[in-house]
CSV table of C-alpha atoms and ligand atoms in Angstrom, one decimal:
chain,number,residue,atom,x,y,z
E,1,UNK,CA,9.9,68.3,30.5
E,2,UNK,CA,13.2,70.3,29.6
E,3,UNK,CA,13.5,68.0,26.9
E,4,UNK,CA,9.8,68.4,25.1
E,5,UNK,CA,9.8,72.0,25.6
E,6,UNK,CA,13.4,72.3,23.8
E,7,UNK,CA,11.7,69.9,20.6
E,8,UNK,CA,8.2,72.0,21.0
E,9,UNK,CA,10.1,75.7,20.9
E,10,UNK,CA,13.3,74.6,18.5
E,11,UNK,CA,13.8,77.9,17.8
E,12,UNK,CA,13.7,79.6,21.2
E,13,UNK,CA,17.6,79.5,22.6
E,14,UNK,CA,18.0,81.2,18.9
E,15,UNK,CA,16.0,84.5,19.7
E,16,UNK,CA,17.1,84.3,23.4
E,17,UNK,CA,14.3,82.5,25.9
E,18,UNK,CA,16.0,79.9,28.1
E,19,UNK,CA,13.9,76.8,29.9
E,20,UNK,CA,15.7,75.7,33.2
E,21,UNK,CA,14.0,74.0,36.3
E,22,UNK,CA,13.9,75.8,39.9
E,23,UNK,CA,14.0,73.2,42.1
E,24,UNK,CA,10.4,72.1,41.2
E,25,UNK,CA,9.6,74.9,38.6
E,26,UNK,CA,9.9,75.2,34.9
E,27,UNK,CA,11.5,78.8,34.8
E,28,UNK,CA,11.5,80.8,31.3
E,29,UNK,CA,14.6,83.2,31.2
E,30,UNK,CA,14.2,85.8,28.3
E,31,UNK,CA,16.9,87.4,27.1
E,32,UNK,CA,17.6,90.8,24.3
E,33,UNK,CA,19.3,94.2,24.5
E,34,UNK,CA,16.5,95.4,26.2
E,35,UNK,CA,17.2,93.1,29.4
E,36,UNK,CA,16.2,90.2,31.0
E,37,UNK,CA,13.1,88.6,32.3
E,38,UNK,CA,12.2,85.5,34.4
E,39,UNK,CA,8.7,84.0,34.2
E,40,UNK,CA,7.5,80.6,35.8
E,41,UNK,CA,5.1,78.3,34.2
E,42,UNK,CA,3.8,77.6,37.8
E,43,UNK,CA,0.8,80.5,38.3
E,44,UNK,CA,2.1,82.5,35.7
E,45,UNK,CA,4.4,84.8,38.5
E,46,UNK,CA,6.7,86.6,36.4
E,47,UNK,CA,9.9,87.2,38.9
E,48,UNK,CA,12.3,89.2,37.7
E,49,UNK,CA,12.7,92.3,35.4
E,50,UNK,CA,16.4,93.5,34.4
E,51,UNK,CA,16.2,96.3,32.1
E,52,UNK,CA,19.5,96.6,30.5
E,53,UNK,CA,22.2,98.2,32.8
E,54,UNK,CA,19.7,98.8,35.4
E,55,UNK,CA,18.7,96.5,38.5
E,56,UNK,CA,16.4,94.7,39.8
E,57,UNK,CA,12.5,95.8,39.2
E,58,UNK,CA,10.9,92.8,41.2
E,59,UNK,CA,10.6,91.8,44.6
E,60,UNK,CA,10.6,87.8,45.5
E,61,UNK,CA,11.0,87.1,49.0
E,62,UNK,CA,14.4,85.4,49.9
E,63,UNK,CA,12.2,82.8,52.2
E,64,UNK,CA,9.5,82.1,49.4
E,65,UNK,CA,8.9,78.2,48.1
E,66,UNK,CA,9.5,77.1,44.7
E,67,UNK,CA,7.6,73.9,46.0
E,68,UNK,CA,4.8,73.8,43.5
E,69,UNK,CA,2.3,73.6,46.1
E,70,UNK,CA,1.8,77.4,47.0
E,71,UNK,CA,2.3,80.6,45.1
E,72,UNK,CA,5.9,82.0,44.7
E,73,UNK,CA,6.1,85.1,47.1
E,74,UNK,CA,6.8,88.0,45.3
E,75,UNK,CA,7.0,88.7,41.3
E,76,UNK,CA,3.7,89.3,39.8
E,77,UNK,CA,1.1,86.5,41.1
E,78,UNK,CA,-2.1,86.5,38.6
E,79,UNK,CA,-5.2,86.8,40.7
E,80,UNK,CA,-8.0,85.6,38.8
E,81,UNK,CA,-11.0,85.3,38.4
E,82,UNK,CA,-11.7,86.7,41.6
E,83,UNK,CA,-9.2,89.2,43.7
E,84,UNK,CA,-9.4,88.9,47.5
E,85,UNK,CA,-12.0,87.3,49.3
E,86,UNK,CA,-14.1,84.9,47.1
E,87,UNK,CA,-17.9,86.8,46.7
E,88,UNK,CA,-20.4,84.6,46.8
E,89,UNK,CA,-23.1,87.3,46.5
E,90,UNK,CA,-21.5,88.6,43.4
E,91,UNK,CA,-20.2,85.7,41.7
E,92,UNK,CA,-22.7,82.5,42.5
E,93,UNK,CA,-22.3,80.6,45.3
E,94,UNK,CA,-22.0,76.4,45.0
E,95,UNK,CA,-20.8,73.5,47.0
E,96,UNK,CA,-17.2,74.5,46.3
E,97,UNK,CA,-17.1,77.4,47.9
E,98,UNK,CA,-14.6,76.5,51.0
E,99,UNK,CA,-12.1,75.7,48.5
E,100,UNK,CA,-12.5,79.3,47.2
E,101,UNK,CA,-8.7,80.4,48.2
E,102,UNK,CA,-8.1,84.0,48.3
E,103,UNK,CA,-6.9,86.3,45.1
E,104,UNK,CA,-8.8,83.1,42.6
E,105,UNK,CA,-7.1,79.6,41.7
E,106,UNK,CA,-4.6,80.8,38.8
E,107,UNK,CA,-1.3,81.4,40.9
E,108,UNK,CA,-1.8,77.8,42.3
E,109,UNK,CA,-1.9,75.8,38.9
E,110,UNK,CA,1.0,74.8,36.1
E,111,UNK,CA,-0.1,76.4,33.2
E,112,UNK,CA,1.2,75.7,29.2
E,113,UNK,CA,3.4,77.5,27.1
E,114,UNK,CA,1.6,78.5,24.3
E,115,UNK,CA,4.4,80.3,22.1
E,116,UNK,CA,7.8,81.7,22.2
E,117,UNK,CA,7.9,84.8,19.5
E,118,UNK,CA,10.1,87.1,18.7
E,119,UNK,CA,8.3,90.1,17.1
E,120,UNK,CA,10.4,92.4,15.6
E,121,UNK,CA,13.5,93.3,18.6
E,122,UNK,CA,11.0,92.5,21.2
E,123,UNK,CA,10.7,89.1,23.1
E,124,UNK,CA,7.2,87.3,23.6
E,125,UNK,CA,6.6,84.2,25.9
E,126,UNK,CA,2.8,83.6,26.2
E,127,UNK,CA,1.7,80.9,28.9
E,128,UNK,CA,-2.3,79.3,28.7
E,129,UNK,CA,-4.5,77.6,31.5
E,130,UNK,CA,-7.7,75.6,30.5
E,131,UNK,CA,-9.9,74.7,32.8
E,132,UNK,CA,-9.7,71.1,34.0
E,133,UNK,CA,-10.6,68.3,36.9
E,134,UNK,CA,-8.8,70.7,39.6
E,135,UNK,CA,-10.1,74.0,38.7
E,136,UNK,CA,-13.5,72.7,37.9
E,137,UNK,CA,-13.9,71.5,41.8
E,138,UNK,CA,-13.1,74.7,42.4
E,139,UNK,CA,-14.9,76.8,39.8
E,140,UNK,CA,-16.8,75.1,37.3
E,141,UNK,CA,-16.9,76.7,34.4
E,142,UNK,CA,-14.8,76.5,30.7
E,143,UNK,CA,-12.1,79.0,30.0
E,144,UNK,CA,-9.6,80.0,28.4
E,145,UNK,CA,-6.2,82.2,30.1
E,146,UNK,CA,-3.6,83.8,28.8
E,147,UNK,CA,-0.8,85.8,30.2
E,148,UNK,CA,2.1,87.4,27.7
E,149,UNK,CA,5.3,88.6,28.7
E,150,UNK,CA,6.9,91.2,26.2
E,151,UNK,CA,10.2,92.1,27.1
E,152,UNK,CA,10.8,95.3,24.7
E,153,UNK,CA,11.7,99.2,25.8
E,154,UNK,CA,9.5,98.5,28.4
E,155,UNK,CA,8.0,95.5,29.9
E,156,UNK,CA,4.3,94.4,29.6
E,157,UNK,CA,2.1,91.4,31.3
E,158,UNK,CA,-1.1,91.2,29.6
E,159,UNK,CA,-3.7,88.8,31.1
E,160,UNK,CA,-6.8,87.5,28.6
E,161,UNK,CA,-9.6,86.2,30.0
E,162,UNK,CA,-12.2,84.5,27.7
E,163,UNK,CA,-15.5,82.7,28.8
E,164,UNK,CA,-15.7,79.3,27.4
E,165,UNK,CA,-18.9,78.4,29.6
E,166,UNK,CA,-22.8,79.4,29.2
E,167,UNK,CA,-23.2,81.7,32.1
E,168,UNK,CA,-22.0,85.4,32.5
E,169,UNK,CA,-19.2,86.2,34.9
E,170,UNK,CA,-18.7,88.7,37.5
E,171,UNK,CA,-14.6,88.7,37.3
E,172,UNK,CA,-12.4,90.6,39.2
E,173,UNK,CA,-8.5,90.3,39.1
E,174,UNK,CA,-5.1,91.9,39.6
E,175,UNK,CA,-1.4,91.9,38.4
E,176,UNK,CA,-0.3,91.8,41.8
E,177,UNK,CA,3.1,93.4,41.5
E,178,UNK,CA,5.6,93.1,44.3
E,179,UNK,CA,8.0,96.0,43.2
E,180,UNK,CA,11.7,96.0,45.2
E,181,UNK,CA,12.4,99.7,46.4
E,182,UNK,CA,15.0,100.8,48.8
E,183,UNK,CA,12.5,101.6,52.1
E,184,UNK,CA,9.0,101.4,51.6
E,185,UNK,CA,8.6,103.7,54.2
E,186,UNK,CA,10.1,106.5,52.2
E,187,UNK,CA,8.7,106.3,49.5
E,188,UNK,CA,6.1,108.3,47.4
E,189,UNK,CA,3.4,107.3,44.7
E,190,UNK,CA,2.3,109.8,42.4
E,191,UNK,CA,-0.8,109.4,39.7
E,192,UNK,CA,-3.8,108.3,42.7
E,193,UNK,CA,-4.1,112.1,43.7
E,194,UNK,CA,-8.0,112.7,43.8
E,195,UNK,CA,-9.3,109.1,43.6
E,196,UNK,CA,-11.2,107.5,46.1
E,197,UNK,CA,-9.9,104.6,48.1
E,198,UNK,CA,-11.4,101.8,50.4
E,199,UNK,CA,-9.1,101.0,53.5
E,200,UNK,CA,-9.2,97.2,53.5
E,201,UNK,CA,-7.7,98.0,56.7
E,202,UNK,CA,-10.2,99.6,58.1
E,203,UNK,CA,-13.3,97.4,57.3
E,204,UNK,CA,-13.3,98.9,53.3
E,205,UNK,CA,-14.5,102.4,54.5
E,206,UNK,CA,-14.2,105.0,51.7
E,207,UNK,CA,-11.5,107.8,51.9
E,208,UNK,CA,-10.2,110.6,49.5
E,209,UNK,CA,-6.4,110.5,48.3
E,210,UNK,CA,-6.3,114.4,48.6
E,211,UNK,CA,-2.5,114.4,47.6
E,212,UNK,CA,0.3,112.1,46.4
E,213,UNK,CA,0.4,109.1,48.5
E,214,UNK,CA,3.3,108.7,51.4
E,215,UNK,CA,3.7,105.4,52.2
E,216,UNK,CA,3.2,105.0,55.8
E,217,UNK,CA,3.0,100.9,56.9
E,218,UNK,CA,0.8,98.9,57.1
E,219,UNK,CA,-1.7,99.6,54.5
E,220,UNK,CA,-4.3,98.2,52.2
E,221,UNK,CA,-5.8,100.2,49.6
E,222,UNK,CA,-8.1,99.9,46.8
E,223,UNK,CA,-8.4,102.8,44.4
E,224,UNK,CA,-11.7,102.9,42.4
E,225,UNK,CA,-11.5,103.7,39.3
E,226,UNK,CA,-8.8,105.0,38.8
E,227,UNK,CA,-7.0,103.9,35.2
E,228,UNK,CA,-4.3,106.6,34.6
E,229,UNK,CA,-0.3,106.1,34.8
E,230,UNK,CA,1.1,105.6,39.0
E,231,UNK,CA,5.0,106.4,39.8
E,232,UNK,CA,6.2,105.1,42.6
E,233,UNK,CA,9.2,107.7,43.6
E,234,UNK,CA,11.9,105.5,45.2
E,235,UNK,CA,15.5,106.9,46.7
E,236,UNK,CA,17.2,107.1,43.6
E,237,UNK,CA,14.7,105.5,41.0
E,238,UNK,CA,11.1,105.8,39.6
E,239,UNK,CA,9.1,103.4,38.4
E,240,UNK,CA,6.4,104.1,36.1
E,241,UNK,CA,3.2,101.4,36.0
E,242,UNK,CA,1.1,102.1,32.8
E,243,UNK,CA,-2.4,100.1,32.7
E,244,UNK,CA,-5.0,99.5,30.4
E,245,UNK,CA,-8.3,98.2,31.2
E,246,UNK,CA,-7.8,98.4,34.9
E,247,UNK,CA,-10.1,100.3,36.7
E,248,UNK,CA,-8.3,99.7,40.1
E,249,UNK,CA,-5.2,100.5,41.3
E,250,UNK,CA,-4.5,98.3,44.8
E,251,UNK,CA,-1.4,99.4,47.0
E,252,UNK,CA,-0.7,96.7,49.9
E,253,UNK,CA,2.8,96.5,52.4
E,254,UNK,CA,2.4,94.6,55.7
E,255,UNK,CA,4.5,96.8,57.5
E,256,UNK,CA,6.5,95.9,60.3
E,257,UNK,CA,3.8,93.8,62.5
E,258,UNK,CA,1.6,92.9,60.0
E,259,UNK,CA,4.2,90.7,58.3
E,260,UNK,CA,4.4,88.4,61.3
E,261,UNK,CA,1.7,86.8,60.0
E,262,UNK,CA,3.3,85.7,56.4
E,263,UNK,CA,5.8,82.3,57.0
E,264,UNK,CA,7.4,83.3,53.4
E,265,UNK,CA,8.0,87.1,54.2
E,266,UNK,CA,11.5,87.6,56.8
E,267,UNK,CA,10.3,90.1,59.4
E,268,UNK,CA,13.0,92.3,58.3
E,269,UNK,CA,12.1,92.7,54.6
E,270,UNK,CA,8.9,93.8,55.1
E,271,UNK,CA,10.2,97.4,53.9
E,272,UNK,CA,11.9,96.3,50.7
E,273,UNK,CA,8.6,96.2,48.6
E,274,UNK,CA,5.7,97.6,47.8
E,275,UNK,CA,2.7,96.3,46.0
E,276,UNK,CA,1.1,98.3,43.8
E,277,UNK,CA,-1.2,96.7,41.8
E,278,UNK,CA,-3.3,97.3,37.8
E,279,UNK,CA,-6.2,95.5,38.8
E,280,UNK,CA,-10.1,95.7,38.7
E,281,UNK,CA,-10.7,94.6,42.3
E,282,UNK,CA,-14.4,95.0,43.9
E,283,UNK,CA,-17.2,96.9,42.7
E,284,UNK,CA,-15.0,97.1,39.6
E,285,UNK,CA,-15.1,94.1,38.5
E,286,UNK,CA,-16.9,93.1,35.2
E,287,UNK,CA,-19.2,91.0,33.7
E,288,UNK,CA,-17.8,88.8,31.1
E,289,UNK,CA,-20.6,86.9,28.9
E,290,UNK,CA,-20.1,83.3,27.4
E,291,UNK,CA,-17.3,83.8,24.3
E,292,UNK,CA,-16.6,87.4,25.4
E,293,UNK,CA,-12.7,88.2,26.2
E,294,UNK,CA,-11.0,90.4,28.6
E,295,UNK,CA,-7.8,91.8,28.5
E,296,UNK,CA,-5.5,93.5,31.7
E,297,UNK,CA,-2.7,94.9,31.1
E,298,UNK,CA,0.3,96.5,32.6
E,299,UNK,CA,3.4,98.3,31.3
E,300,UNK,CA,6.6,98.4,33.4
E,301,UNK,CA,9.7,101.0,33.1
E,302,UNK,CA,12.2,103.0,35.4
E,303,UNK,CA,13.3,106.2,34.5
I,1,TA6,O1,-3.4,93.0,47.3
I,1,TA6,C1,-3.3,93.1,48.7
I,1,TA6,C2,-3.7,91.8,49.4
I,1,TA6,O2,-5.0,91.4,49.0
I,1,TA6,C3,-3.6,92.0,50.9
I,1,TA6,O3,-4.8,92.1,51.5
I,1,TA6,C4,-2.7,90.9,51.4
I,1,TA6,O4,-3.2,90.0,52.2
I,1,TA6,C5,-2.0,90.5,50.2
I,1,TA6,O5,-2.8,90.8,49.1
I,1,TA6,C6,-1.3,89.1,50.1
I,1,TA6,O6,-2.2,88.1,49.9
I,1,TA6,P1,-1.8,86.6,49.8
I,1,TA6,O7,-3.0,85.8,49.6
I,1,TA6,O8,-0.8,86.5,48.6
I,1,TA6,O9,-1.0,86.3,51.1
C-alpha cells in the first residue's frame, strides 16, 4: 500500500507529505514552515495540528483504536451525510435503516487519496469516498466526497459533498472537532452570544445563549444558525474556529459521569477536550439535488 502510494504521489516526500502505517492505518504526515499535520485515510479523521512552535491543537484519546473497525476517538471525525441520530422522517426511510449508525457512515470507511499539492507555500492532501457495495447497504445512493486538508497560516478541512444519484437529499453533517485544552471546565467560548441553542441534554428543548458560554460539564448543544467566527478561551491559549457554510455550531464534553459510558475515553480525560463543532446539524440541514455540490468548511488557528 506504502509502496503504490509512494509510485502514485512521486513527488510528495519532495514538498513534505509523508505516508506511514498506524498499526492498521495509512497515516498522511504533512509537513512546511507553517507546521505539521496528521490525517488518516481511514474516515477522513484529521488528528493532529502543530502549528509551528506552538503545541498540540487536537485531542485523540490515549485509549482510542487505530483497528480499522471503529472511528479513531478524537481529531476531527466527518459526520456525514447525516449528524446524530439517523432521521428517517427527514431523509427517507428503507430496509437499511438499523444499520443507520449514528453521525452517518463516512468516519467508518477507507477513503482514496485523490492528490498531494503543493499550492504556492501551503500544503494540500485531498482524500475521496465513492459510494460502493458497503455504503450502498447502508445508503443507497451515488456520491461523490471530498475532504481537503490545507496546512498554510492557518489550517482548513473542507468537506464537498456532491449528489451523484436522482433523488434530492436532506444532508446534515459536522467537522466534529475534538480540540485539546488544559480543563474543559474552565474554559470560555466566545462568538455563540445571542443564538439559540437546543439542549440535546435535555430532550432538544430550545434555550438562549444570553452571554459567552462557560463551560460547565456535561453538555450537548446545538446552536442554530449561527455561522460567525467561535473562540474557545483556554488557560493560556485561544483558538479561533472560522466556518463557512455552517449554519450550526455543536459544543459536546461528557463530563465527568457521562464519559463512563465511552470504552475509548479514560475517565480521567474527560476534561482535556472540548468539542466544538462547524456543522449544519438538524433543522439545518440542506437539501442537496442530483449533481448539486456542497461545501463545509472550517478554518483552525491559535493566537
Ligand atoms: O456532537 C456531539 C455528539 O453527537 C454527542 O451527542 C456525543 O454522543 C458525541 O457526539 C460522540 O458521538 P460518538 O458517536 O462519536 O460516540
Amino acid at each position: 500500500m506504502l509502496a503504490d502510494l509512494e509510485k502514485k504521489f512521486p513527488l510528495a516526500a519532495d514538498i513534505g507529505v509523508r505516508f506511514y502505517m498506524r498499526e492498521k492505518l495509512l497515516m498522511l504526515e504533512l509537513a512546511n514552515q507553517f507546521g505539521k499535520a496528521v490525517l488518516t485515510t481511514h474516515g477522513a479523521t484529521l488528528l493532529s495540528y502543530v502549528p509551528a512552535g506552538k503545541s498540540e491543537v487536537l485531542w485523540v484519546s490515549p485509549t482510542a483504536v487505530f483497528d480499522g473497525e471503529k472511528p479513531v476517538r478524537g481529531g476531527v471525525p466527518v459526520c456525514w451525510p447525516w449528524f446524530g441520530a439517523y432521521d428517517s422522517s427527514k431523509m427517507g426511510a428503507d430496509s437499511s435503516d438499523q444499520l443507520k449508525k449514528a453521525h452517518g457512515f463516512a468516519r467508518y470507511e477507507t477513503w482514496q487519496v485523490f492528490a498531494v499539492e503543493k499550492l504556492g507555500d501551503d500544503l494540500r492532501v485531498t482524500l475521496a469516498l465513492k459510494a460502493n457495495e458497503q455504503t450502498k447497504k447502508i445508503w443507497p445512493f451515488d456520491f461523490d466526497l471530498k475532504l481537503a486538508v490545507t496546512l498554510g497560516e492557518k489550517l482548513s478541512v473542507e468537506l464537498i459533498g456532491e449528489n451523484l444519484s436522482e433523488k434530492t437529499w436532506w444532508v446534515t453533517e459536522a467537522l466534529h472537532s475534538y480540540f485539546a485544552v488544559e480543563n474543559a471546565e474552565n474554559i470560555l467560548i466566545e462568538g455563540l452570544k445571542n443564538t439559540n441553542y437546543l439542549d440535546k441534554n435535555q430532550d432538544f428543548n430550545p434555550f438562549i445563549q444570553t452571554d459567552d458560554l462557560q463551560i460547565k460539564t456535561p453538555l450537548d448543544f446545538v446552536y442554530l444558525n449561527q455561522i460567525g467566527p467561535v473562540t474557545i478561551h483556554d488557560k493560556s491559549r485561544k483558538i479561533l474556529l472560522e466556518k463557512q457554510n455552517s449554519a450550526s455550531t455543536i459544543v459536546w464534553n461528557p463530563g465527568a459521569e457521562g464519559v463512563k459510558q465511552f470504552a475509548d475515553i479514560p475517565a480521567e480525560d474527560y476534561a482535556k477536550f472540548i468539542c466544538v463543532e462547524a456543522g449544519n446539524a438538524l433543522q439545518n440541514g440542506y437539501f442537496l439535488a442530483p449533481n448539486e455540490k456542497h461545501s463545509l468548511k472550517m478554518v483552525v488557528s491559535l493566537f
